[in-house]
Amino acid sequence: QVQLVESGGGLVQPGGSLRLSCKASGIIFSALTMAWYRQAPGKERELVARISSYRSTIYADSVQGRFTISRDNAKNTVYLQMNSLKPEDTAVYYCNAAPTLGSWGQGTQVTVSS
C-alpha cells in the first residue's frame, strides 16, 4: 500500500524559507522519479519540481532559482527547500511520483503572508 506523508509547511513571511519533507512507503522509492506538486485555492494542481532516480532535477519556471528538490533514498524521503517565498507560493504542497501514483497524501499547507 502506497503511503506519502508530507510535513514541514506553515505560515511564513514573504522572503522567508521553509523545508518540506515527504516520507514514502510501499513503493520502490529509489527507482522512481519523485516530485512536488502544489494546488492553490481555485486552481489546478501543478508540478513544482521533480528529481529522477539519478538526481537530475527539473523546476517550474515560477520557482526556478528559489526552490531546491533533493532526495535521500536511504530514508525514502524527498525534500523541497523553498527560499525567497512569495505570496503566490501559497498552496497545499503534495509529493508523488512523476508520473503520479494512484494515491496522494494529505499534503502540507504553505501560507506566505505578512
PDB file of C-alpha atoms in Angstrom:
ATOM      1  CA  GLN A   1       0.000   0.000   0.000  1.00  0.00           C
ATOM      2  CA  VAL A   2       1.413   3.344  -1.078  1.00  0.00           C
ATOM      3  CA  GLN A   3       1.729   5.974   1.635  1.00  0.00           C
ATOM      4  CA  LEU A   4       3.006   9.511   1.165  1.00  0.00           C
ATOM      5  CA  VAL A   5       3.291  11.713   4.246  1.00  0.00           C
ATOM      6  CA  GLU A   6       4.152  15.367   3.749  1.00  0.00           C
ATOM      7  CA  SER A   7       5.299  17.706   6.512  1.00  0.00           C
ATOM      8  CA  GLY A   8       7.073  20.992   7.107  1.00  0.00           C
ATOM      9  CA  GLY A   9       4.534  23.527   5.926  1.00  0.00           C
ATOM     10  CA  GLY A  10       3.466  26.591   7.839  1.00  0.00           C
ATOM     11  CA  LEU A  11       2.980  30.330   7.828  1.00  0.00           C
ATOM     12  CA  VAL A  12       5.958  32.387   6.685  1.00  0.00           C
ATOM     13  CA  GLN A  13       6.526  35.999   5.728  1.00  0.00           C
ATOM     14  CA  PRO A  14       7.436  36.954   2.151  1.00  0.00           C
ATOM     15  CA  GLY A  15      11.132  36.371   1.613  1.00  0.00           C
ATOM     16  CA  GLY A  16      11.221  33.590   4.178  1.00  0.00           C
ATOM     17  CA  SER A  17      12.140  29.935   3.840  1.00  0.00           C
ATOM     18  CA  LEU A  18      10.621  26.551   4.551  1.00  0.00           C
ATOM     19  CA  ARG A  19      11.787  22.983   4.068  1.00  0.00           C
ATOM     20  CA  LEU A  20       9.198  20.386   3.201  1.00  0.00           C
ATOM     21  CA  SER A  21       9.676  16.650   3.681  1.00  0.00           C
ATOM     22  CA  CYS A  22       7.814  13.694   2.259  1.00  0.00           C
ATOM     23  CA  LYS A  23       8.233  10.190   3.591  1.00  0.00           C
ATOM     24  CA  ALA A  24       7.188   7.440   1.183  1.00  0.00           C
ATOM     25  CA  SER A  25       6.421   3.795   1.828  1.00  0.00           C
ATOM     26  CA  GLY A  26       5.004   0.908  -0.166  1.00  0.00           C
ATOM     27  CA  ILE A  27       6.989   1.839  -3.281  1.00  0.00           C
ATOM     28  CA  ILE A  28      10.435   1.142  -4.694  1.00  0.00           C
ATOM     29  CA  PHE A  29      11.413   4.690  -3.876  1.00  0.00           C
ATOM     30  CA  SER A  30      14.959   4.662  -5.237  1.00  0.00           C
ATOM     31  CA  ALA A  31      13.786   3.622  -8.702  1.00  0.00           C
ATOM     32  CA  LEU A  32      11.172   6.345  -9.112  1.00  0.00           C
ATOM     33  CA  THR A  33      11.251   9.927 -10.264  1.00  0.00           C
ATOM     34  CA  MET A  34       9.738  11.845  -7.348  1.00  0.00           C
ATOM     35  CA  ALA A  35       8.127  15.243  -7.494  1.00  0.00           C
ATOM     36  CA  TRP A  36       6.477  18.019  -5.549  1.00  0.00           C
ATOM     37  CA  TYR A  37       3.160  19.416  -6.682  1.00  0.00           C
ATOM     38  CA  ARG A  38       1.038  22.245  -5.322  1.00  0.00           C
ATOM     39  CA  GLN A  39      -2.557  23.324  -5.501  1.00  0.00           C
ATOM     40  CA  ALA A  40      -3.656  26.855  -4.713  1.00  0.00           C
ATOM     41  CA  PRO A  41      -7.293  27.687  -3.940  1.00  0.00           C
ATOM     42  CA  GLY A  42      -9.377  27.676  -7.089  1.00  0.00           C
ATOM     43  CA  LYS A  43      -6.522  26.411  -9.236  1.00  0.00           C
ATOM     44  CA  GLU A  44      -5.473  23.072 -10.648  1.00  0.00           C
ATOM     45  CA  ARG A  45      -2.682  21.062  -9.124  1.00  0.00           C
ATOM     46  CA  GLU A  46       0.652  21.876 -10.782  1.00  0.00           C
ATOM     47  CA  LEU A  47       4.100  20.317 -10.890  1.00  0.00           C
ATOM     48  CA  VAL A  48       6.647  22.330  -8.917  1.00  0.00           C
ATOM     49  CA  ALA A  49       9.811  20.247  -9.178  1.00  0.00           C
ATOM     50  CA  ARG A  50      10.912  16.711  -9.856  1.00  0.00           C
ATOM     51  CA  ILE A  51      14.032  14.640  -9.261  1.00  0.00           C
ATOM     52  CA  SER A  52      14.927  11.478 -11.109  1.00  0.00           C
ATOM     53  CA  SER A  53      16.399   8.324  -9.643  1.00  0.00           C
ATOM     54  CA  TYR A  54      19.843   9.573 -10.679  1.00  0.00           C
ATOM     55  CA  ARG A  55      19.116  13.026  -9.201  1.00  0.00           C
ATOM     56  CA  SER A  56      18.501  15.002 -12.371  1.00  0.00           C
ATOM     57  CA  THR A  57      16.154  17.870 -11.488  1.00  0.00           C
ATOM     58  CA  ILE A  58      13.558  19.970 -13.299  1.00  0.00           C
ATOM     59  CA  TYR A  59      11.731  23.004 -11.917  1.00  0.00           C
ATOM     60  CA  ALA A  60       8.700  25.035 -12.890  1.00  0.00           C
ATOM     61  CA  ASP A  61       9.691  28.441 -14.222  1.00  0.00           C
ATOM     62  CA  SER A  62       7.899  30.112 -11.318  1.00  0.00           C
ATOM     63  CA  VAL A  63      10.208  28.521  -8.716  1.00  0.00           C
ATOM     64  CA  GLN A  64      13.461  28.174 -10.662  1.00  0.00           C
ATOM     65  CA  GLY A  65      16.342  29.566  -8.627  1.00  0.00           C
ATOM     66  CA  ARG A  66      14.321  29.712  -5.397  1.00  0.00           C
ATOM     67  CA  PHE A  67      13.370  26.084  -4.702  1.00  0.00           C
ATOM     68  CA  THR A  68      15.615  23.036  -4.478  1.00  0.00           C
ATOM     69  CA  ILE A  69      14.403  19.446  -4.586  1.00  0.00           C
ATOM     70  CA  SER A  70      16.522  16.651  -3.130  1.00  0.00           C
ATOM     71  CA  ARG A  71      16.113  13.061  -2.046  1.00  0.00           C
ATOM     72  CA  ASP A  72      17.506  10.593   0.482  1.00  0.00           C
ATOM     73  CA  ASN A  73      16.952   7.078  -0.830  1.00  0.00           C
ATOM     74  CA  ALA A  74      18.110   5.514   2.446  1.00  0.00           C
ATOM     75  CA  LYS A  75      15.212   7.278   4.189  1.00  0.00           C
ATOM     76  CA  ASN A  76      12.662   7.031   1.350  1.00  0.00           C
ATOM     77  CA  THR A  77      12.280  10.781   1.689  1.00  0.00           C
ATOM     78  CA  VAL A  78      12.119  13.659  -0.761  1.00  0.00           C
ATOM     79  CA  TYR A  79      12.647  17.269   0.297  1.00  0.00           C
ATOM     80  CA  LEU A  80      11.788  20.697  -1.039  1.00  0.00           C
ATOM     81  CA  GLN A  81      13.834  23.624   0.194  1.00  0.00           C
ATOM     82  CA  MET A  82      11.898  26.807  -0.523  1.00  0.00           C
ATOM     83  CA  ASN A  83      13.664  30.152  -0.278  1.00  0.00           C
ATOM     84  CA  SER A  84      12.611  33.716  -1.132  1.00  0.00           C
ATOM     85  CA  LEU A  85       8.985  32.713  -0.727  1.00  0.00           C
ATOM     86  CA  LYS A  86       6.298  34.847  -2.342  1.00  0.00           C
ATOM     87  CA  PRO A  87       2.585  35.184  -1.586  1.00  0.00           C
ATOM     88  CA  GLU A  88       1.860  33.378  -4.860  1.00  0.00           C
ATOM     89  CA  ASP A  89       3.621  30.301  -3.460  1.00  0.00           C
ATOM     90  CA  THR A  90       0.708  29.868  -1.040  1.00  0.00           C
ATOM     91  CA  ALA A  91      -0.805  26.439  -1.674  1.00  0.00           C
ATOM     92  CA  VAL A  92      -1.131  22.913  -0.374  1.00  0.00           C
ATOM     93  CA  TYR A  93       2.014  21.045  -1.332  1.00  0.00           C
ATOM     94  CA  TYR A  94       1.993  17.345  -2.175  1.00  0.00           C
ATOM     95  CA  CYS A  95       4.636  14.846  -3.133  1.00  0.00           C
ATOM     96  CA  ASN A  96       4.148  11.979  -5.537  1.00  0.00           C
ATOM     97  CA  ALA A  97       5.979  10.147  -8.250  1.00  0.00           C
ATOM     98  CA  ALA A  98       6.181  11.513 -11.781  1.00  0.00           C
ATOM     99  CA  PRO A  99       4.073  10.225 -13.474  1.00  0.00           C
ATOM    100  CA  THR A 100       1.847  10.180 -10.413  1.00  0.00           C
ATOM    101  CA  LEU A 101       0.844   7.109  -8.484  1.00  0.00           C
ATOM    102  CA  GLY A 102      -2.802   6.406  -7.700  1.00  0.00           C
ATOM    103  CA  SER A 103      -2.559   7.607  -4.110  1.00  0.00           C
ATOM    104  CA  TRP A 104      -1.998  11.086  -2.722  1.00  0.00           C
ATOM    105  CA  GLY A 105      -1.053  12.119   0.785  1.00  0.00           C
ATOM    106  CA  GLN A 106      -2.823  14.770   2.817  1.00  0.00           C
ATOM    107  CA  GLY A 107      -0.428  17.483   1.706  1.00  0.00           C
ATOM    108  CA  THR A 108       1.078  20.255   3.774  1.00  0.00           C
ATOM    109  CA  GLN A 109      -0.196  23.827   3.784  1.00  0.00           C
ATOM    110  CA  VAL A 110       2.221  26.626   2.940  1.00  0.00           C
ATOM    111  CA  THR A 111       0.989  30.149   3.527  1.00  0.00           C
ATOM    112  CA  VAL A 112       3.142  33.130   2.601  1.00  0.00           C
ATOM    113  CA  SER A 113       1.761  36.299   4.084  1.00  0.00           C
ATOM    114  CA  SER A 114       2.829  39.337   6.050  1.00  0.00           C
TER     115      SER A 114
END
